Short mmCIF file of C-alpha atoms and ligand atoms in Angstrom, two decimals:
data_model
loop_
_atom_site.label_atom_id
_atom_site.label_comp_id
_atom_site.label_asym_id
_atom_site.label_seq_id
_atom_site.Cartn_x
_atom_site.Cartn_y
_atom_site.Cartn_z
CA MET A 1 -0.04 0.39 0.15
CA PRO A 2 1.14 3.51 -1.10
CA GLU A 3 2.19 5.73 2.67
CA ALA A 4 -0.33 8.44 3.71
CA ASP A 5 -0.44 11.35 2.42
CA THR A 6 1.05 13.32 5.58
CA GLU A 7 4.20 10.69 5.83
CA ARG A 8 5.19 11.92 2.02
CA ALA A 9 7.21 14.55 1.43
CA TYR A 10 5.93 14.76 -2.10
CA ARG A 11 2.56 14.26 -4.12
CA ARG A 12 2.53 11.64 -6.87
CA ILE A 13 1.42 13.80 -9.83
CA ALA A 14 1.07 11.55 -13.30
CA THR A 15 1.41 13.35 -16.24
CA GLU A 16 -0.08 10.85 -18.71
CA GLU A 17 -3.18 10.03 -18.18
CA ALA A 18 -6.41 9.27 -20.79
CA PHE A 19 -9.51 9.92 -21.19
CA ALA A 20 -12.29 9.08 -23.81
CA PRO A 21 -16.02 10.73 -23.65
CA PRO A 22 -18.48 7.36 -25.34
CA ASP A 23 -19.61 9.63 -28.12
CA LEU A 24 -15.57 9.09 -28.95
CA ILE A 25 -15.90 5.40 -27.98
CA GLU A 26 -19.19 4.79 -30.48
CA ARG A 27 -17.70 7.45 -32.98
CA TYR A 28 -14.89 4.84 -33.21
CA ARG A 29 -16.34 1.50 -33.22
CA LYS A 30 -18.87 2.83 -36.34
CA LEU A 31 -15.70 4.30 -37.97
CA ILE A 32 -14.46 0.12 -37.97
CA VAL A 33 -17.63 -0.58 -38.26
CA GLY A 34 -18.17 0.82 -40.87
CA GLY A 35 -14.62 1.03 -42.53
CA ALA A 36 -14.30 4.61 -43.21
CA ALA A 37 -12.00 4.60 -41.24
CA ASN A 38 -9.29 3.87 -43.89
CA ASP A 39 -6.58 3.12 -41.49
CA ARG A 40 -5.37 -0.02 -40.83
CA GLY A 41 -3.20 1.93 -37.40
CA PHE A 42 -6.28 2.67 -36.32
CA GLU A 43 -8.44 -0.82 -37.26
CA SER A 44 -5.60 -2.59 -35.37
CA LEU A 45 -4.96 -0.67 -32.77
CA MET A 46 -8.88 0.14 -31.61
CA GLY A 47 -10.31 -2.31 -33.62
CA TYR A 48 -8.68 -4.33 -30.53
CA PHE A 49 -9.88 -2.51 -27.52
CA LEU A 50 -13.25 -2.23 -28.86
CA PHE A 51 -13.73 -5.41 -29.98
CA ASN A 52 -11.80 -7.76 -28.35
CA ASP A 53 -13.98 -8.56 -26.10
CA SER A 54 -11.55 -9.92 -23.35
CA PRO A 55 -12.13 -8.96 -19.17
CA ARG A 56 -8.64 -7.18 -19.90
CA THR A 57 -10.11 -4.80 -22.90
CA ASN A 58 -13.03 -4.33 -21.41
CA ALA A 59 -11.67 -3.12 -17.62
CA ILE A 60 -9.43 -0.38 -19.48
CA VAL A 61 -12.21 1.07 -22.19
CA GLU A 62 -14.47 0.98 -19.21
CA ARG A 63 -12.49 2.84 -16.81
CA LEU A 64 -11.21 4.92 -19.89
CA GLN A 65 -14.96 6.01 -19.67
CA ASP A 66 -15.19 7.02 -15.71
CA LEU A 67 -13.80 10.85 -15.03
CA GLY A 68 -15.63 10.41 -12.10
CA GLU A 69 -15.82 8.14 -8.30
CA ARG A 70 -13.88 4.94 -10.22
CA ARG A 71 -11.01 6.62 -11.77
CA ILE A 72 -10.61 8.68 -8.64
CA GLY A 73 -10.71 5.19 -6.48
CA ASP A 74 -8.19 3.51 -8.65
CA MET A 75 -5.28 6.91 -8.38
CA ASP A 76 -6.77 6.71 -3.70
CA ALA A 77 -5.42 2.95 -4.55
CA SER A 78 -2.28 2.98 -6.14
CA GLY A 79 -0.49 6.26 -4.42
CA ILE A 80 -1.43 9.09 -7.31
CA ASP A 81 -2.55 12.35 -5.93
CA ARG A 82 -3.38 13.91 -9.54
CA GLN A 83 -3.78 12.89 -12.40
CA VAL A 84 -3.26 15.75 -15.80
CA ILE A 85 -5.48 13.99 -17.69
CA SER A 86 -6.03 14.13 -21.61
CA LEU A 87 -8.10 12.61 -24.04
CA THR A 88 -7.14 9.08 -25.70
CA ALA A 89 -5.18 8.50 -28.81
CA PRO A 90 -5.75 9.13 -32.00
CA GLY A 91 -7.88 11.73 -30.61
CA VAL A 92 -10.33 13.54 -32.72
CA GLN A 93 -7.56 13.11 -35.42
CA VAL A 94 -8.88 10.40 -37.58
CA PHE A 95 -11.38 12.39 -38.69
CA ASP A 96 -12.86 14.60 -40.88
CA ALA A 97 -11.66 18.42 -39.75
CA PRO A 98 -15.15 19.63 -38.49
CA THR A 99 -16.03 16.93 -37.17
CA ALA A 100 -13.02 16.62 -35.62
CA VAL A 101 -12.71 20.29 -34.57
CA SER A 102 -16.43 19.82 -33.22
CA LEU A 103 -15.34 16.62 -30.61
CA ALA A 104 -12.23 18.50 -29.76
CA ALA A 105 -14.60 20.89 -28.23
CA ALA A 106 -17.14 18.74 -26.90
CA SER A 107 -14.07 16.83 -25.43
CA ASN A 108 -12.54 19.77 -24.02
CA ASP A 109 -15.59 21.30 -22.02
CA GLU A 110 -16.29 17.17 -20.73
CA LEU A 111 -12.88 17.16 -19.06
CA ALA A 112 -12.98 21.04 -18.26
CA ALA A 113 -16.57 20.05 -16.05
CA ALA A 114 -14.22 17.06 -15.05
CA VAL A 115 -11.66 19.38 -13.32
CA ARG A 116 -13.81 21.78 -11.99
CA ALA A 117 -15.31 18.87 -9.79
CA TYR A 118 -11.94 17.78 -8.46
CA PRO A 119 -9.88 20.43 -8.76
CA ASP A 120 -7.32 18.51 -6.18
CA ARG A 121 -7.18 15.87 -8.34
CA PHE A 122 -7.61 16.46 -11.80
CA THR A 123 -5.34 19.12 -14.14
CA GLY A 124 -6.61 18.96 -17.61
CA LEU A 125 -4.51 19.58 -21.75
CA ALA A 126 -6.80 20.17 -24.49
CA ALA A 127 -7.89 17.99 -27.59
CA VAL A 128 -7.05 19.42 -30.70
CA ALA A 129 -7.62 18.78 -34.59
CA PRO A 130 -4.16 19.33 -36.45
CA GLN A 131 -6.98 19.08 -39.36
CA ASP A 132 -7.53 22.65 -39.09
CA PRO A 133 -4.49 24.40 -37.73
CA PRO A 134 -6.76 27.76 -37.04
CA ALA A 135 -9.23 26.36 -35.63
CA ALA A 136 -6.37 24.26 -33.10
CA ALA A 137 -5.20 26.89 -32.11
CA ARG A 138 -8.11 28.99 -31.59
CA GLU A 139 -10.06 25.82 -29.77
CA LEU A 140 -6.19 24.86 -27.39
CA GLU A 141 -6.98 29.22 -26.70
CA ARG A 142 -10.02 28.61 -25.00
CA ALA A 143 -9.64 25.43 -24.01
CA VAL A 144 -6.68 26.89 -21.89
CA ARG A 145 -8.08 30.59 -21.34
CA THR A 146 -11.42 30.03 -21.20
CA LEU A 147 -11.33 26.42 -19.42
CA GLY A 148 -8.14 26.37 -17.39
CA LEU A 149 -7.42 23.61 -19.49
CA ARG A 150 -2.63 22.94 -19.62
CA GLY A 151 -1.71 22.52 -22.25
CA ALA A 152 -2.36 20.55 -25.52
CA ILE A 153 -1.73 16.71 -26.91
CA ILE A 154 -1.75 15.82 -29.12
CA ASN A 155 -1.51 11.88 -30.53
CA SER A 156 2.00 11.94 -33.53
CA HIS A 157 0.15 11.65 -37.29
CA THR A 158 -2.37 12.92 -38.41
CA ARG A 159 -4.04 11.17 -41.37
CA GLY A 160 -0.01 10.80 -42.10
CA GLU A 161 1.59 13.41 -41.69
CA TYR A 162 3.72 15.04 -39.15
CA LEU A 163 3.37 17.80 -36.74
CA ASP A 164 7.39 19.81 -39.07
CA ASP A 165 5.15 20.50 -41.90
CA GLU A 166 4.60 24.22 -41.06
CA LYS A 167 1.60 24.59 -42.12
CA PHE A 168 0.49 22.49 -37.72
CA TRP A 169 2.49 25.35 -37.11
CA ASP A 170 -0.26 27.81 -35.80
CA ILE A 171 -0.72 25.37 -32.73
CA PHE A 172 2.94 25.50 -31.78
CA GLU A 173 3.24 29.21 -31.72
CA ALA A 174 -0.86 29.20 -29.67
CA ALA A 175 1.15 27.25 -27.47
CA GLU A 176 4.06 29.21 -27.11
CA ALA A 177 2.20 32.75 -27.05
CA LEU A 178 -0.08 31.32 -23.72
CA GLY A 179 3.20 29.48 -22.23
CA VAL A 180 1.30 26.00 -22.24
CA PRO A 181 3.18 22.94 -23.56
CA VAL A 182 1.73 19.89 -26.46
CA TYR A 183 2.32 16.43 -25.42
CA LEU A 184 3.52 14.37 -27.93
CA HIS A 185 1.61 10.75 -27.65
CA PRO A 186 2.00 8.14 -29.63
CA ARG A 187 -0.35 6.07 -32.03
CA ASP A 188 -0.23 3.19 -34.53
CA PRO A 189 2.41 4.12 -36.93
CA ALA A 190 1.71 6.35 -40.46
CA PRO A 191 0.25 3.84 -43.04
CA LYS A 192 4.14 4.33 -44.96
CA MET A 193 5.76 2.63 -41.75
CA LEU A 194 2.74 0.66 -40.79
CA GLU A 195 3.09 -2.61 -42.61
CA PRO A 196 5.74 -4.00 -41.57
CA LEU A 197 5.71 -3.05 -37.50
CA LEU A 198 1.26 -5.17 -38.17
CA GLU A 199 2.84 -8.14 -39.60
CA CYS A 200 4.54 -8.73 -36.68
CA GLY A 201 2.30 -7.70 -34.39
CA LEU A 202 4.95 -4.52 -33.17
CA ASP A 203 2.81 -1.93 -34.42
CA GLY A 204 1.38 -1.13 -31.03
CA ALA A 205 2.21 -0.09 -27.96
CA ILE A 206 4.55 -2.82 -27.79
CA TYR A 207 7.18 -0.73 -29.90
CA GLY A 208 5.59 0.58 -32.68
CA PHE A 209 4.03 3.39 -31.05
CA ALA A 210 7.81 4.42 -30.15
CA VAL A 211 9.34 4.00 -33.34
CA GLU A 212 6.02 6.49 -35.08
CA THR A 213 6.97 8.95 -32.02
CA GLY A 214 10.45 8.92 -31.47
CA MET A 215 10.59 9.39 -35.13
CA HIS A 216 8.06 12.72 -34.66
CA LEU A 217 9.83 14.26 -32.69
CA LEU A 218 12.61 14.09 -34.52
CA ARG A 219 11.48 15.52 -37.69
CA ILE A 220 9.90 18.52 -35.01
CA ILE A 221 13.73 19.29 -34.46
CA MET A 222 15.35 18.99 -37.42
CA SER A 223 12.78 21.81 -39.09
CA GLY A 224 13.52 24.37 -36.86
CA VAL A 225 10.39 24.59 -34.87
CA PHE A 226 12.50 25.29 -31.48
CA ASP A 227 14.46 27.37 -33.56
CA ARG A 228 11.38 29.74 -34.32
CA PHE A 229 9.25 28.72 -31.16
CA PRO A 230 12.26 29.40 -29.06
CA LYS A 231 9.75 29.09 -25.74
CA LEU A 232 7.96 26.37 -27.02
CA GLU A 233 8.16 22.90 -24.40
CA ILE A 234 7.26 20.03 -26.19
CA VAL A 235 6.11 16.77 -23.98
CA VAL A 236 7.19 13.13 -24.75
CA GLY A 237 5.91 10.28 -22.65
CA HIS A 238 8.30 6.86 -22.33
CA LEU A 239 10.95 8.66 -21.12
CA GLY A 240 11.14 10.05 -24.58
CA GLU A 241 10.13 7.19 -27.34
CA ALA A 242 14.23 6.36 -26.50
CA ILE A 243 15.88 9.01 -28.23
CA PRO A 244 17.27 10.10 -25.25
CA TYR A 245 19.55 6.87 -26.35
CA TRP A 246 20.19 8.39 -29.93
CA LEU A 247 21.56 11.72 -29.01
CA PHE A 248 25.04 11.78 -29.35
CA ARG A 249 24.44 9.71 -32.40
CA VAL A 250 21.67 11.96 -34.72
CA ASP A 251 24.84 15.45 -33.39
CA PHE A 252 27.15 13.52 -35.19
CA PHE A 253 24.99 12.45 -38.29
CA HIS A 254 23.10 15.97 -37.92
CA ARG A 255 26.02 17.68 -38.53
CA GLY A 256 27.81 15.60 -41.53
CA ILE A 257 24.10 15.90 -43.85
CA VAL A 258 23.99 20.02 -42.79
CA GLU A 259 27.55 20.51 -43.88
CA THR A 260 27.64 18.29 -46.95
CA GLY A 261 24.04 19.63 -48.67
CA ARG A 262 22.67 15.84 -49.01
CA TYR A 263 19.50 17.02 -48.65
CA ALA A 264 17.75 20.31 -49.73
CA ASN A 265 14.77 19.81 -47.45
CA VAL A 266 17.20 19.60 -44.60
CA LYS A 267 18.58 23.26 -43.49
CA PRO A 268 20.68 24.33 -40.61
CA LEU A 269 20.20 24.60 -37.18
CA LEU A 270 21.43 27.23 -34.78
CA LYS A 271 22.02 24.57 -31.58
CA LYS A 272 22.89 20.49 -31.96
CA PRO A 273 19.54 18.58 -31.71
CA SER A 274 20.23 16.93 -28.34
CA ASP A 275 20.81 21.11 -27.14
CA TYR A 276 16.73 20.91 -27.81
CA MET A 277 16.35 17.67 -26.37
CA LYS A 278 17.51 18.92 -23.08
CA GLU A 279 16.16 23.51 -23.70
CA ASN A 280 12.52 22.78 -24.74
CA ILE A 281 11.63 19.20 -24.42
CA TYR A 282 10.62 17.10 -20.56
CA VAL A 283 9.80 13.46 -21.02
CA THR A 284 7.56 11.53 -18.69
CA THR A 285 7.78 8.48 -17.53
CA SER A 286 5.10 6.97 -18.81
CA GLY A 287 4.48 3.30 -19.05
CA MET A 288 8.47 2.54 -18.38
CA ALA A 289 8.71 2.08 -14.85
CA TRP A 290 12.27 0.21 -14.69
CA GLU A 291 15.48 1.83 -13.06
CA PRO A 292 17.91 1.85 -14.91
CA VAL A 293 16.02 3.59 -18.06
CA ILE A 294 14.72 6.47 -15.66
CA MET A 295 17.94 6.83 -14.37
CA TYR A 296 19.88 6.97 -17.95
CA ALA A 297 17.29 9.56 -19.70
CA ARG A 298 17.47 11.90 -16.20
CA SER A 299 21.69 11.61 -16.34
CA VAL A 300 20.74 12.78 -19.95
CA LEU A 301 18.70 15.14 -20.48
CA GLY A 302 19.54 16.50 -16.69
CA THR A 303 16.76 15.99 -13.34
CA ASP A 304 14.48 18.77 -14.04
CA ARG A 305 14.06 17.49 -18.25
CA VAL A 306 11.99 13.95 -16.64
CA LEU A 307 8.47 13.74 -15.36
CA TYR A 308 6.68 11.01 -13.77
CA ALA A 309 3.79 9.43 -15.11
CA MET A 310 2.02 5.95 -15.49
CA ASP A 311 -0.33 5.36 -18.64
CA TYR A 312 -3.22 4.82 -16.94
CA PRO A 313 -5.20 2.79 -17.51
CA TYR A 314 -3.57 1.37 -20.38
CA GLN A 315 -0.26 0.38 -17.73
CA PHE A 316 -2.87 0.94 -14.43
CA VAL A 317 -0.06 -1.47 -12.44
CA PRO A 318 -0.62 -0.06 -9.14
CA GLU A 319 2.80 -1.51 -8.27
CA GLU A 320 4.56 0.56 -9.78
CA VAL A 321 4.53 3.75 -7.87
CA ALA A 322 7.40 1.44 -5.48
CA VAL A 323 9.25 1.20 -8.52
CA THR A 324 9.54 5.14 -9.23
CA ASP A 325 8.91 5.28 -4.54
CA ASN A 326 12.69 3.39 -4.76
CA LEU A 327 14.49 5.23 -7.21
CA PRO A 328 18.89 5.44 -5.60
CA ILE A 329 17.75 9.44 -5.48
CA SER A 330 17.62 12.54 -3.16
CA GLY A 331 14.05 13.10 -1.36
CA ASP A 332 14.59 17.24 -3.19
CA GLU A 333 15.61 15.08 -7.12
CA LYS A 334 11.61 12.18 -6.38
CA LYS A 335 9.83 15.33 -5.88
CA ALA A 336 11.51 17.09 -8.60
CA LEU A 337 10.42 13.84 -10.64
CA TYR A 338 6.54 13.35 -8.77
CA GLU A 339 5.46 16.69 -7.71
CA THR A 340 7.53 19.87 -9.13
CA ASN A 341 8.47 19.28 -12.76
CA ALA A 342 5.37 18.69 -13.69
CA GLN A 343 3.81 22.04 -10.97
CA ARG A 344 6.29 24.17 -13.48
CA VAL A 345 5.25 22.03 -17.37
CA PHE A 346 1.83 22.57 -17.14
CA GLY A 347 2.03 25.56 -14.79
CA LEU A 348 -0.13 24.10 -10.99
CA GLN A 349 1.16 26.86 -8.73
CA ASP A 350 -2.35 27.84 -7.89
CA THR A 351 -2.71 23.85 -6.84
CA ALA A 352 -2.06 23.07 -3.55
CA SER A 353 1.29 21.66 -2.73
CA SER A 354 2.83 18.92 -0.59
CA ASP A 355 2.54 21.17 3.10
CA GLY A 356 -1.22 21.59 2.46
CA SER A 357 -0.40 25.48 1.52
CA VAL A 358 -2.04 26.99 -1.29
CA ARG A 359 -0.14 29.93 -3.86
CA PRO A 360 -2.33 32.46 -4.92
MN1 MN B 1 -0.81 7.60 -22.65
#
């Protein structure tokens, strides 16, 4: 059992926790049954959760739809003080643009209502529809300014397109101006990279999510997004989708391909790719409750760059909290990992801190 709140020097804030309105679940079902998604990755992923009809998948789908007492009970059982909640992957990114825009707004209204009902336990991130970048930027502004949500979540590719394309940069511009992060969350790989993963069962969270999302993150870095928007912050789950492991080699060969002009569309950057990882990117421990890689990510990116996450309800394993509790790090560093880094990144300074005080 987790220690009682009063015995701990830190509050546990879990930062990549998912929900899904029942209406969205129903729309996903219809897309799959009707074959209208025309997206084998989505059909593999959501077909599994919505049509497998096993106790394991049914429990996940039920938990996704709860923003009330069941979720709070699970948080209490696993020692989570606060969830930073976002719309589950792939969010609204599988729908046509007008549908996606309206579903994002409805989802954000529902999440904001839950945050108002449980202000001490829930924080929310906004769903946006990258299919319509100006509308996505406007929705992010509404969600932050009017609804009190604390950033945006985007689930990797949108109909095979990636955010390094400048047509999407209205969203980054809005996030930077509002001072809120964009959480780059995984989803099933884009059609052009799906097949070799799908044919051997590697398209999902087991590996394909990281291939898709890690590559997406590198595309964003190499596009110069952070030279254009130097204060933009992107949060990436699963300890950086393996990119922290590659930084030496990425820097080495990025220098080479820029110096030789190997690719016409790869432009010089103001900094090394690894510098952006250390200055604009945060990573969370979602689904990676494993001491060696948590320690590695902290050592490479810095102790202020790594945040705790559980990945509820997909990886609702209460025992995982003990792994984080038992990391061989100081009390101050544990508090940063669990609490203060998240407070800083998501602007939670207004919420109660571990000593019970509330800052203005
Ligand atoms: Mn997740």
